[in-house]
PDB file of C-alpha atoms and ligand atoms in Angstrom:
ATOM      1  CA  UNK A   1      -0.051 -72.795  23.299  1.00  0.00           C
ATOM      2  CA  UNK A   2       2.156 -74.795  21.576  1.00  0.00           C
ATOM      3  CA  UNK A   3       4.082 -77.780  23.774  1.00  0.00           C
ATOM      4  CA  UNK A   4       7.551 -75.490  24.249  1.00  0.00           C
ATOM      5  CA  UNK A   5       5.578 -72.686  25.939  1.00  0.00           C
ATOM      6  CA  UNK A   6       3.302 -75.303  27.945  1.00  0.00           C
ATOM      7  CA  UNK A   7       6.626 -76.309  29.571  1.00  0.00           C
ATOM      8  CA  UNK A   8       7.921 -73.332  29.837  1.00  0.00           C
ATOM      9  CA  UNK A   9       4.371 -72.451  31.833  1.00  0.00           C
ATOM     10  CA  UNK A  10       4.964 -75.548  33.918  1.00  0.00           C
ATOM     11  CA  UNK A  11       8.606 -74.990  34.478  1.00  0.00           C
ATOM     12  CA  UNK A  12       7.718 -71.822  35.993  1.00  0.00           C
ATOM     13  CA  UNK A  13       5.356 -72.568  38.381  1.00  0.00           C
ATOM     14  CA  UNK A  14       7.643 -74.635  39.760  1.00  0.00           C
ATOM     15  CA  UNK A  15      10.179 -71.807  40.153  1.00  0.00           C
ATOM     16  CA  UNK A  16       7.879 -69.660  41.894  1.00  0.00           C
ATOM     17  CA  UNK A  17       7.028 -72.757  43.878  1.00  0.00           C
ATOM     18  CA  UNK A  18      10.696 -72.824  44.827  1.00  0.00           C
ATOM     19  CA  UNK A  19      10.479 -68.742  45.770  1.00  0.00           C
ATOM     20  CA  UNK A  20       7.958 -69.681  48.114  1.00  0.00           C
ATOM     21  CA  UNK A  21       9.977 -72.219  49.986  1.00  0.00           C
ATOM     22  CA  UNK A  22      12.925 -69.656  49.554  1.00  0.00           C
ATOM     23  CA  UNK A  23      10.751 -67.725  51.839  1.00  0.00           C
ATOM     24  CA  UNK A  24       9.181 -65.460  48.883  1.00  0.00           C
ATOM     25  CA  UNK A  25       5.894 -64.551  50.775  1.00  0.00           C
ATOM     26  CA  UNK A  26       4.290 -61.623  48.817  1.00  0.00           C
ATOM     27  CA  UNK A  27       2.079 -62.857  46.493  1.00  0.00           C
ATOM     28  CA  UNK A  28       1.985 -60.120  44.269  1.00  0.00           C
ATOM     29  CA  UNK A  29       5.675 -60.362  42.963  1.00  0.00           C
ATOM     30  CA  UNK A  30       5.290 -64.379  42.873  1.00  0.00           C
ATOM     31  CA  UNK A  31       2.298 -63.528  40.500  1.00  0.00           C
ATOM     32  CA  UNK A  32       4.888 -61.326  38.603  1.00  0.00           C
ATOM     33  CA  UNK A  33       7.547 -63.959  38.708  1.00  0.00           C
ATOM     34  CA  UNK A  34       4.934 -66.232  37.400  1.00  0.00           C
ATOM     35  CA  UNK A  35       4.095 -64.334  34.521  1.00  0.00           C
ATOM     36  CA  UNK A  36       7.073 -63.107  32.962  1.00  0.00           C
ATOM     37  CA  UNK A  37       8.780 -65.805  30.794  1.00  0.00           C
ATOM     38  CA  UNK A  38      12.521 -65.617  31.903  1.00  0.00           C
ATOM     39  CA  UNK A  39      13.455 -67.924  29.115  1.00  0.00           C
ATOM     40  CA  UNK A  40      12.730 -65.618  26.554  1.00  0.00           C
ATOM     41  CA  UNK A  41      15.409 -63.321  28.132  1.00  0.00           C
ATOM     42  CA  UNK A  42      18.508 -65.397  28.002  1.00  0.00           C
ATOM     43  CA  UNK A  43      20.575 -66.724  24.975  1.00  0.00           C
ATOM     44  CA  UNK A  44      18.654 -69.954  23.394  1.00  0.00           C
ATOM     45  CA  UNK A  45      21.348 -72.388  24.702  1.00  0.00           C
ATOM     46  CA  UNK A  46      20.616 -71.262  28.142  1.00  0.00           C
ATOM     47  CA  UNK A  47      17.155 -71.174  27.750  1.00  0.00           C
ATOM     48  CA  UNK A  48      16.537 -75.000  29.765  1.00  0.00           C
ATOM     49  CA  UNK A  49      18.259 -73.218  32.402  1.00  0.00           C
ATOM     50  CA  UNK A  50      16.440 -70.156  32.856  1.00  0.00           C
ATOM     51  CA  UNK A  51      14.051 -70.888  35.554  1.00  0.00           C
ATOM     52  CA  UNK A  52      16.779 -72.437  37.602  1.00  0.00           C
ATOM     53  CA  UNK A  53      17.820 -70.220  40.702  1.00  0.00           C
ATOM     54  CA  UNK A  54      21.228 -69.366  39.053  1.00  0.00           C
ATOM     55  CA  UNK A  55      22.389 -65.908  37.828  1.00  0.00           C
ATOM     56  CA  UNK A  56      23.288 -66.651  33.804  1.00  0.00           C
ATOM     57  CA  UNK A  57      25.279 -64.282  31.430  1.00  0.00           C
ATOM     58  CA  UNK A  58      23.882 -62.027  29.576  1.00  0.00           C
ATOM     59  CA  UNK A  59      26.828 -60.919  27.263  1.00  0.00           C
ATOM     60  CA  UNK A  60      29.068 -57.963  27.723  1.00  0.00           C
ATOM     61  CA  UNK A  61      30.571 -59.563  31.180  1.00  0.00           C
ATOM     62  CA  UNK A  62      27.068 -58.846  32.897  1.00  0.00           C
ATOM     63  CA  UNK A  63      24.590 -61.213  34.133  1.00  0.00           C
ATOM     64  CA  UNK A  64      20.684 -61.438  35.211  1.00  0.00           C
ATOM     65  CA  UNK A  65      20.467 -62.149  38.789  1.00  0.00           C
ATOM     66  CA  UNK A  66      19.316 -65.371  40.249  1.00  0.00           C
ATOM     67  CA  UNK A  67      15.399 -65.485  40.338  1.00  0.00           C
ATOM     68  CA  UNK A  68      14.986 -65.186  44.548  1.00  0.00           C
ATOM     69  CA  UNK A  69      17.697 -62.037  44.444  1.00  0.00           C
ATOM     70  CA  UNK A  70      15.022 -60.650  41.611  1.00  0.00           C
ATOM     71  CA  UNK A  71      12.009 -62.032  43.838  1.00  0.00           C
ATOM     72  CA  UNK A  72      13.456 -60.471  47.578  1.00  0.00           C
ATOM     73  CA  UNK A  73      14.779 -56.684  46.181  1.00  0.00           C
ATOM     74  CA  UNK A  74      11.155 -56.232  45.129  1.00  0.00           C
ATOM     75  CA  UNK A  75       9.525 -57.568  48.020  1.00  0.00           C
ATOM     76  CA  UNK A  76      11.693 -55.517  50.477  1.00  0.00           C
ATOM     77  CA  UNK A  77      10.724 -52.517  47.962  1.00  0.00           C
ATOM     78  CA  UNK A  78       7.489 -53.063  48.445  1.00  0.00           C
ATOM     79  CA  UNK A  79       6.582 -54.453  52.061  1.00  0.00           C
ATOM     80  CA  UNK A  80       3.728 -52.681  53.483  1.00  0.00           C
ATOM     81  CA  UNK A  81       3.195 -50.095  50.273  1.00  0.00           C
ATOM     82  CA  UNK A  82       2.780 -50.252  46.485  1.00  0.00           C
ATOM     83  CA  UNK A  83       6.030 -49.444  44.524  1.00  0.00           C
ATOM     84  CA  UNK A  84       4.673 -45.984  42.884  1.00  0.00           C
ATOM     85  CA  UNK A  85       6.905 -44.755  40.065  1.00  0.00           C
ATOM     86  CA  UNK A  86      10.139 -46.579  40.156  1.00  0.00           C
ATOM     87  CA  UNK A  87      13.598 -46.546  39.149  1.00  0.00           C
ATOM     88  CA  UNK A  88      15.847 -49.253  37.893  1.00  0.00           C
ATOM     89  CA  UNK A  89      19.656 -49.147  37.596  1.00  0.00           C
ATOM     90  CA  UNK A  90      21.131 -51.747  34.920  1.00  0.00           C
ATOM     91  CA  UNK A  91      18.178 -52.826  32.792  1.00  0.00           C
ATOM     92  CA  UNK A  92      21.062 -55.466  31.440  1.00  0.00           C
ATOM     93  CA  UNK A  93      18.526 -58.141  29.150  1.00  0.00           C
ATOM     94  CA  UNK A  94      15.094 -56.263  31.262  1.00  0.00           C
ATOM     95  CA  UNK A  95      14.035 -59.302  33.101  1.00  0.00           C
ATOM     96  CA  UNK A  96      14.225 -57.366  35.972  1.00  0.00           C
ATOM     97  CA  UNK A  97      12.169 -54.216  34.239  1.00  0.00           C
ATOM     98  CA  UNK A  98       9.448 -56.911  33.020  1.00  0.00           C
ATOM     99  CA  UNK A  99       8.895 -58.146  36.670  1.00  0.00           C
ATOM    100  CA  UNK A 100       8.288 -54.714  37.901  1.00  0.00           C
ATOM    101  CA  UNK A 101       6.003 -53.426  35.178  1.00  0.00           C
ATOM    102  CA  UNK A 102       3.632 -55.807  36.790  1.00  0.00           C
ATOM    103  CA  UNK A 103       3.946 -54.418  40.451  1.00  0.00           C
ATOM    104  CA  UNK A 104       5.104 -50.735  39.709  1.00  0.00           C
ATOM    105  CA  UNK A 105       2.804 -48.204  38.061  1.00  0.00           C
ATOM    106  CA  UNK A 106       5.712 -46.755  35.732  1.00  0.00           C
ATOM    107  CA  UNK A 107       9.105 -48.373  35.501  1.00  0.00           C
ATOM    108  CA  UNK A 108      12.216 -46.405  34.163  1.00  0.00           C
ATOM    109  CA  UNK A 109      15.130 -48.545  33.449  1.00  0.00           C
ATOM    110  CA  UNK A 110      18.607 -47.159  32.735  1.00  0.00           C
ATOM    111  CA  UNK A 111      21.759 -49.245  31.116  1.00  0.00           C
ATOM    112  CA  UNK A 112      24.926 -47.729  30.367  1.00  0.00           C
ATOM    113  CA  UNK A 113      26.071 -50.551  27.686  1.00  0.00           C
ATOM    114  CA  UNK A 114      24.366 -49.695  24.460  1.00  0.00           C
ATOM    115  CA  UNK A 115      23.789 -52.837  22.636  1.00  0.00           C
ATOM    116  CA  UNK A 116      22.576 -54.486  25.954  1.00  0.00           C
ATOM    117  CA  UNK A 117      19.939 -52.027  26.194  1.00  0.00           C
ATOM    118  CA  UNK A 118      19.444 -52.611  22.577  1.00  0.00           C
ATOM    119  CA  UNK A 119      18.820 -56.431  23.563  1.00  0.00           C
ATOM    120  CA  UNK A 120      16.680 -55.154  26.695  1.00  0.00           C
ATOM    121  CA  UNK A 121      14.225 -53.416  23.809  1.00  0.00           C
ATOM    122  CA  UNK A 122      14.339 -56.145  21.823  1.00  0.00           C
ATOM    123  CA  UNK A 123      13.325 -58.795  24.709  1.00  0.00           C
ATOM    124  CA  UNK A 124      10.398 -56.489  26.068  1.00  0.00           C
ATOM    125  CA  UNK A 125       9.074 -55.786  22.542  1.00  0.00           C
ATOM    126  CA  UNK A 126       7.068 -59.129  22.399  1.00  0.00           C
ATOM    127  CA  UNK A 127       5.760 -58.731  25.958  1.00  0.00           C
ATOM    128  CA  UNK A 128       4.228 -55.199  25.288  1.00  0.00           C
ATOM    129  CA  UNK A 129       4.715 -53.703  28.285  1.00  0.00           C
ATOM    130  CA  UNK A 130       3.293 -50.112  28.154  1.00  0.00           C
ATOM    131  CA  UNK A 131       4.396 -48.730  31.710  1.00  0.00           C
ATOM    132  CA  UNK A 132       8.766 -49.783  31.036  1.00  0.00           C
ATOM    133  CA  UNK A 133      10.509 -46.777  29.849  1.00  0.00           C
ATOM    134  CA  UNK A 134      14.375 -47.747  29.099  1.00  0.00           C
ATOM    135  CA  UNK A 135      16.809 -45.128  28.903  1.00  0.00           C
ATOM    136  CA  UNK A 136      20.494 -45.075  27.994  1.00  0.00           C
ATOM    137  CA  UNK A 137      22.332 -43.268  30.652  1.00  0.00           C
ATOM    138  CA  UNK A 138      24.747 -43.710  33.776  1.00  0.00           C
ATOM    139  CA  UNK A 139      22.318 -44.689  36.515  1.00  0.00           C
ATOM    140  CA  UNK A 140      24.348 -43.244  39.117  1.00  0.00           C
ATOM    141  CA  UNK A 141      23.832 -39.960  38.782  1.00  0.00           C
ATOM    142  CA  UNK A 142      19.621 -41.592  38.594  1.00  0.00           C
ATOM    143  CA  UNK A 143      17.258 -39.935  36.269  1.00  0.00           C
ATOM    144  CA  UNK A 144      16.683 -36.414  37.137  1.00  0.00           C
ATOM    145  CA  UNK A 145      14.543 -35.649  34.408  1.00  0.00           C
ATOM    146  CA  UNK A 146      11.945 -38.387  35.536  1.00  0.00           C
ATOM    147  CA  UNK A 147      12.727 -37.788  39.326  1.00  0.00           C
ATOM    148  CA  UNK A 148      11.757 -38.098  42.330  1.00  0.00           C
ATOM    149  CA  UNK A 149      10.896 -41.601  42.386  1.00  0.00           C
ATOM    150  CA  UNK A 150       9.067 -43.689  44.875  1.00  0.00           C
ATOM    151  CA  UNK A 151      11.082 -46.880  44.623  1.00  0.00           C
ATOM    152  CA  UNK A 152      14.587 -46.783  43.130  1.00  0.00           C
ATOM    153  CA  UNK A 153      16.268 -50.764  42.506  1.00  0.00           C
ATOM    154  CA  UNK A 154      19.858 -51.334  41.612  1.00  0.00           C
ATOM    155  CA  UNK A 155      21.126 -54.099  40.395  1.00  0.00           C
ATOM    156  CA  UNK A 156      24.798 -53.738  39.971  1.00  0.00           C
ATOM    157  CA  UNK A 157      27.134 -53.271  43.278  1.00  0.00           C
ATOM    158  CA  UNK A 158      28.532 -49.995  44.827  1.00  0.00           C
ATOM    159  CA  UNK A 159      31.246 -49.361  47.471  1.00  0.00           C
ATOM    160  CA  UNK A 160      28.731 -46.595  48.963  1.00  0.00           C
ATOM    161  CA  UNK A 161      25.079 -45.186  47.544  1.00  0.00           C
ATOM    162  CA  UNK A 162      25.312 -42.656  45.045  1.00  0.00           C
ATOM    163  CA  UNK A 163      23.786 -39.390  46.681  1.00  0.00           C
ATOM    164  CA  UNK A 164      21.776 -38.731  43.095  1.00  0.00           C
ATOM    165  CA  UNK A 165      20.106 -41.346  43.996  1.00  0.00           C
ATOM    166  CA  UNK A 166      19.010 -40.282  47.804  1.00  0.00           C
ATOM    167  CA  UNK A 167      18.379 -36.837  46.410  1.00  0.00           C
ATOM    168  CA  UNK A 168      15.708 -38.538  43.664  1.00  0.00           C
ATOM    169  CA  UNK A 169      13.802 -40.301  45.985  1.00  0.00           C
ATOM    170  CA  UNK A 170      10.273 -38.777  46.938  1.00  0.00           C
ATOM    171  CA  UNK A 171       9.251 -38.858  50.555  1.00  0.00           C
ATOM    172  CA  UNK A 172       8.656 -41.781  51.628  1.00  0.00           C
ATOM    173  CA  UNK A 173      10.065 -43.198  48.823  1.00  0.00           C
ATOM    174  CA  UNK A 174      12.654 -46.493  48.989  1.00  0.00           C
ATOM    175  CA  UNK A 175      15.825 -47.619  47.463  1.00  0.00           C
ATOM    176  CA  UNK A 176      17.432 -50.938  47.267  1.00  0.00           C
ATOM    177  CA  UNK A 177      21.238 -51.296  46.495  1.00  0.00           C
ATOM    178  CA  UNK A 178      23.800 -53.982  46.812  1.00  0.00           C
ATOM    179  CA  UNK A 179      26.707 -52.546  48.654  1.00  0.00           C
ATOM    180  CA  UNK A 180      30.432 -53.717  49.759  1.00  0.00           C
ATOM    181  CA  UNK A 181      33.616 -54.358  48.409  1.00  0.00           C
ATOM    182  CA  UNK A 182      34.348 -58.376  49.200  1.00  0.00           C
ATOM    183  CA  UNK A 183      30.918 -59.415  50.910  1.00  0.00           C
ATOM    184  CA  UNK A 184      27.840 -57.517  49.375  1.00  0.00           C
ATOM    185  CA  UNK A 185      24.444 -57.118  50.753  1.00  0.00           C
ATOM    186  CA  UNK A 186      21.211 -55.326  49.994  1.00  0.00           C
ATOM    187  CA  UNK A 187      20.904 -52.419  51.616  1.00  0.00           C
ATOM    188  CA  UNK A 188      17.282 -50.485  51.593  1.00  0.00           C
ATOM    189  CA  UNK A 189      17.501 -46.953  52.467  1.00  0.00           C
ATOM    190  CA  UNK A 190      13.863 -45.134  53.269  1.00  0.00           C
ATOM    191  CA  UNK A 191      13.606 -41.520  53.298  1.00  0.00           C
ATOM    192  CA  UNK A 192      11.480 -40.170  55.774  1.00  0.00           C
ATOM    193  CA  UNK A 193      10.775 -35.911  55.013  1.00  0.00           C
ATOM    194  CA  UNK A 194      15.246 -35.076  55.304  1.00  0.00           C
ATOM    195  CA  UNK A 195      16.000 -38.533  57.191  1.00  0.00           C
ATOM    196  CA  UNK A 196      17.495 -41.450  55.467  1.00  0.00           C
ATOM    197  CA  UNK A 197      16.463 -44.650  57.531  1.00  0.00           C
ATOM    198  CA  UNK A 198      18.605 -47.420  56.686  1.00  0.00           C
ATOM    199  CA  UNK A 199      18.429 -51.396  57.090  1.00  0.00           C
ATOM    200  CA  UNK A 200      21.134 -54.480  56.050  1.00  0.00           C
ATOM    201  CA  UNK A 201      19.454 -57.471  54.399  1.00  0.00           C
ATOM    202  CA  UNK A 202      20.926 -60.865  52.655  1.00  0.00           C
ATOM    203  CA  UNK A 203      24.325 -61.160  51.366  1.00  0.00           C
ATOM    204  CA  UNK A 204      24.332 -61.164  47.381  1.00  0.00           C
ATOM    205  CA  UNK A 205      26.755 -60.532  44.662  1.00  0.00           C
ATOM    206  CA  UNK A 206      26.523 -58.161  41.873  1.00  0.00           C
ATOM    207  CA  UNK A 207      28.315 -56.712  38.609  1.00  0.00           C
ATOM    208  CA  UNK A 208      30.074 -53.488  39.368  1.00  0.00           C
ATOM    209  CA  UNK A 209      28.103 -50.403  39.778  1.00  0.00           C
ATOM    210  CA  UNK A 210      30.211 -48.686  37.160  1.00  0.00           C
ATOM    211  CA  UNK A 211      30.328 -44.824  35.646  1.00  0.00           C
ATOM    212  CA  UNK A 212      29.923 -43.571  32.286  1.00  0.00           C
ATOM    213  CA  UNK A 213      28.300 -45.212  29.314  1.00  0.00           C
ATOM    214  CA  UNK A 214      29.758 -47.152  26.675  1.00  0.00           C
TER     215      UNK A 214
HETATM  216  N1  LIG B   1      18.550 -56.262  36.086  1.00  0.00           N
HETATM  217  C1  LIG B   1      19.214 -56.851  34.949  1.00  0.00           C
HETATM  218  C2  LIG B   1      20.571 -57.425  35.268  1.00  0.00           C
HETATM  219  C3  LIG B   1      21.510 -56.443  35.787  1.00  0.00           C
HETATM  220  S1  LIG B   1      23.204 -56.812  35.534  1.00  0.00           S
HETATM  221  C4  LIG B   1      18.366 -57.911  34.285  1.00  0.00           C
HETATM  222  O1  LIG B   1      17.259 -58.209  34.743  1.00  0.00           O
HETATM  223  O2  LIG B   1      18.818 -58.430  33.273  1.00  0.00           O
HETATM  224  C5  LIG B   1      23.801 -55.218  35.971  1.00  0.00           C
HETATM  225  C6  LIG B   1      23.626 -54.200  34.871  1.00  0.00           C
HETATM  226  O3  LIG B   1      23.958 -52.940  35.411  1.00  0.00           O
HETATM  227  C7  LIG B   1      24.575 -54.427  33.694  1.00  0.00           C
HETATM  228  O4  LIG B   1      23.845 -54.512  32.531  1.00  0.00           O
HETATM  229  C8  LIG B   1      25.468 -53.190  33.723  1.00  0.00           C
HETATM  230  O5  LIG B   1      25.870 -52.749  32.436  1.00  0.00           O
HETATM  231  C9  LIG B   1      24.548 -52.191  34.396  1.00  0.00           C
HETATM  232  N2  LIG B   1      25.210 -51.043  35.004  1.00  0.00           N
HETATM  233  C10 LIG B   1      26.333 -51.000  35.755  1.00  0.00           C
HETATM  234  N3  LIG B   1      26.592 -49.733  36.137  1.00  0.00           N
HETATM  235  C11 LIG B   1      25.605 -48.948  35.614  1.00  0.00           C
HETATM  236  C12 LIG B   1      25.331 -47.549  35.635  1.00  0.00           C
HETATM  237  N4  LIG B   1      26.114 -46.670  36.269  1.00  0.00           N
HETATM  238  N5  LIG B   1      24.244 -47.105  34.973  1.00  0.00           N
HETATM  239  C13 LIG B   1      23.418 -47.954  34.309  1.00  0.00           C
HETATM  240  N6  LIG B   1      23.637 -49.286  34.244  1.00  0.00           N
HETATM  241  C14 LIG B   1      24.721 -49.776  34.884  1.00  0.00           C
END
């Protein structure tokens, strides 16, 4: 390793040092936080930055989220089961995709910006990921040609949950989605056989859930 990735090693195990005082507790997603090199996912001159616990832009008015928001949707995903097949909803730069390809056994991730999925497929090249599949579509009518899905993660906001995205999930399957007009938070819905169980978490703040690609 040469000394720039040594630090970047070293820089984050101290992030996922500061998940765990966050209150990060499940070790397998602070092993995938470990191993997925964040700085290689933002802009160069944000790159010192990167393992900070800040959201930071991405381009196209979008932004990755801060690394505990990343951490906590996946651990709520996944307390008490393994993630399955699963679903994400604004790949933006695929930080988020990386993380899960090392917790989920397949990983589709939609964007509905073009070049940012472009940049998404650019960023996981190098990291050869063979379970991410991106796809360039509006995630809120989900992925019905890959559905159902076990665990479904969005990471842009919504007034209200898109019912594609109810209807994809298979039983017993999980979905995590900020939702709220002024104050967001993450709201997991399980489906149990017809029966949507559902449970408030943190307060966060996302991009716009929006329709349509461009
Ligand atoms: N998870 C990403 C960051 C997400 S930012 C990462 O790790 O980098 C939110 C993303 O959701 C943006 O890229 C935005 O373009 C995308 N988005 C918003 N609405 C969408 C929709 N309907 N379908 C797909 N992507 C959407």
């Amino acid at each position: 390793m040469n000394p720039r990735q040594t630090d970047a090693v070293r820089t984050r195990a101290r992030m996922v040092e500061r998940l765990r005082s966050q209150g990060i507790r499940d070790e397998k997603v602070l092993a995938a936080m470990g191993q997925i090199p964040r700085h290689q996912f933002v802009e160069e001159g944000l790159a010192y930055g990167a393992y900070d616990d800040t959201a930071l832009p991405i381009g196209f008015q979008q932004t990755i989220s801060q690394p505990f928001v990343v951490a906590r949707m996946i651990e709520l995903l996944r307390s008490g089961r393994e993630l399955g097949k699963t679903l994400e909803i604004g790949a933006g730069c695929g930080y988020q995709a990386a993380v899960l390809s090392k917790v989920a056994v397949d990983v589709y991730a939609v964007e509905r910006i073009r070049p940012l999925l472009d940049r998404a497929r650019d960023n996981l090249r190098p990291l050869r990921l063979p379970n991410v599949r991106l796809k360039y579509a509006d995630g809120s009518m989900g992925l019905p040609e890959a559905a159902p899905f076990d665990s479904i993660i969005v990471a842009a906001g919504a007034l209200g949950v898109p019912q594609a995205l109810k209807d994809q999930l298979a039983p017993g399957g999980r979905l995590i989605i900020p939702v709220g007009g002024g104050e967001q938070r993450l709201l997991m819905i399980e489906r149990q056989g017809n029966m949507f169980k559902e449970s408030w978490h943190e307060a966060v703040r996302f991009v716009p859930l929006l329709t349509g690609t461009e």
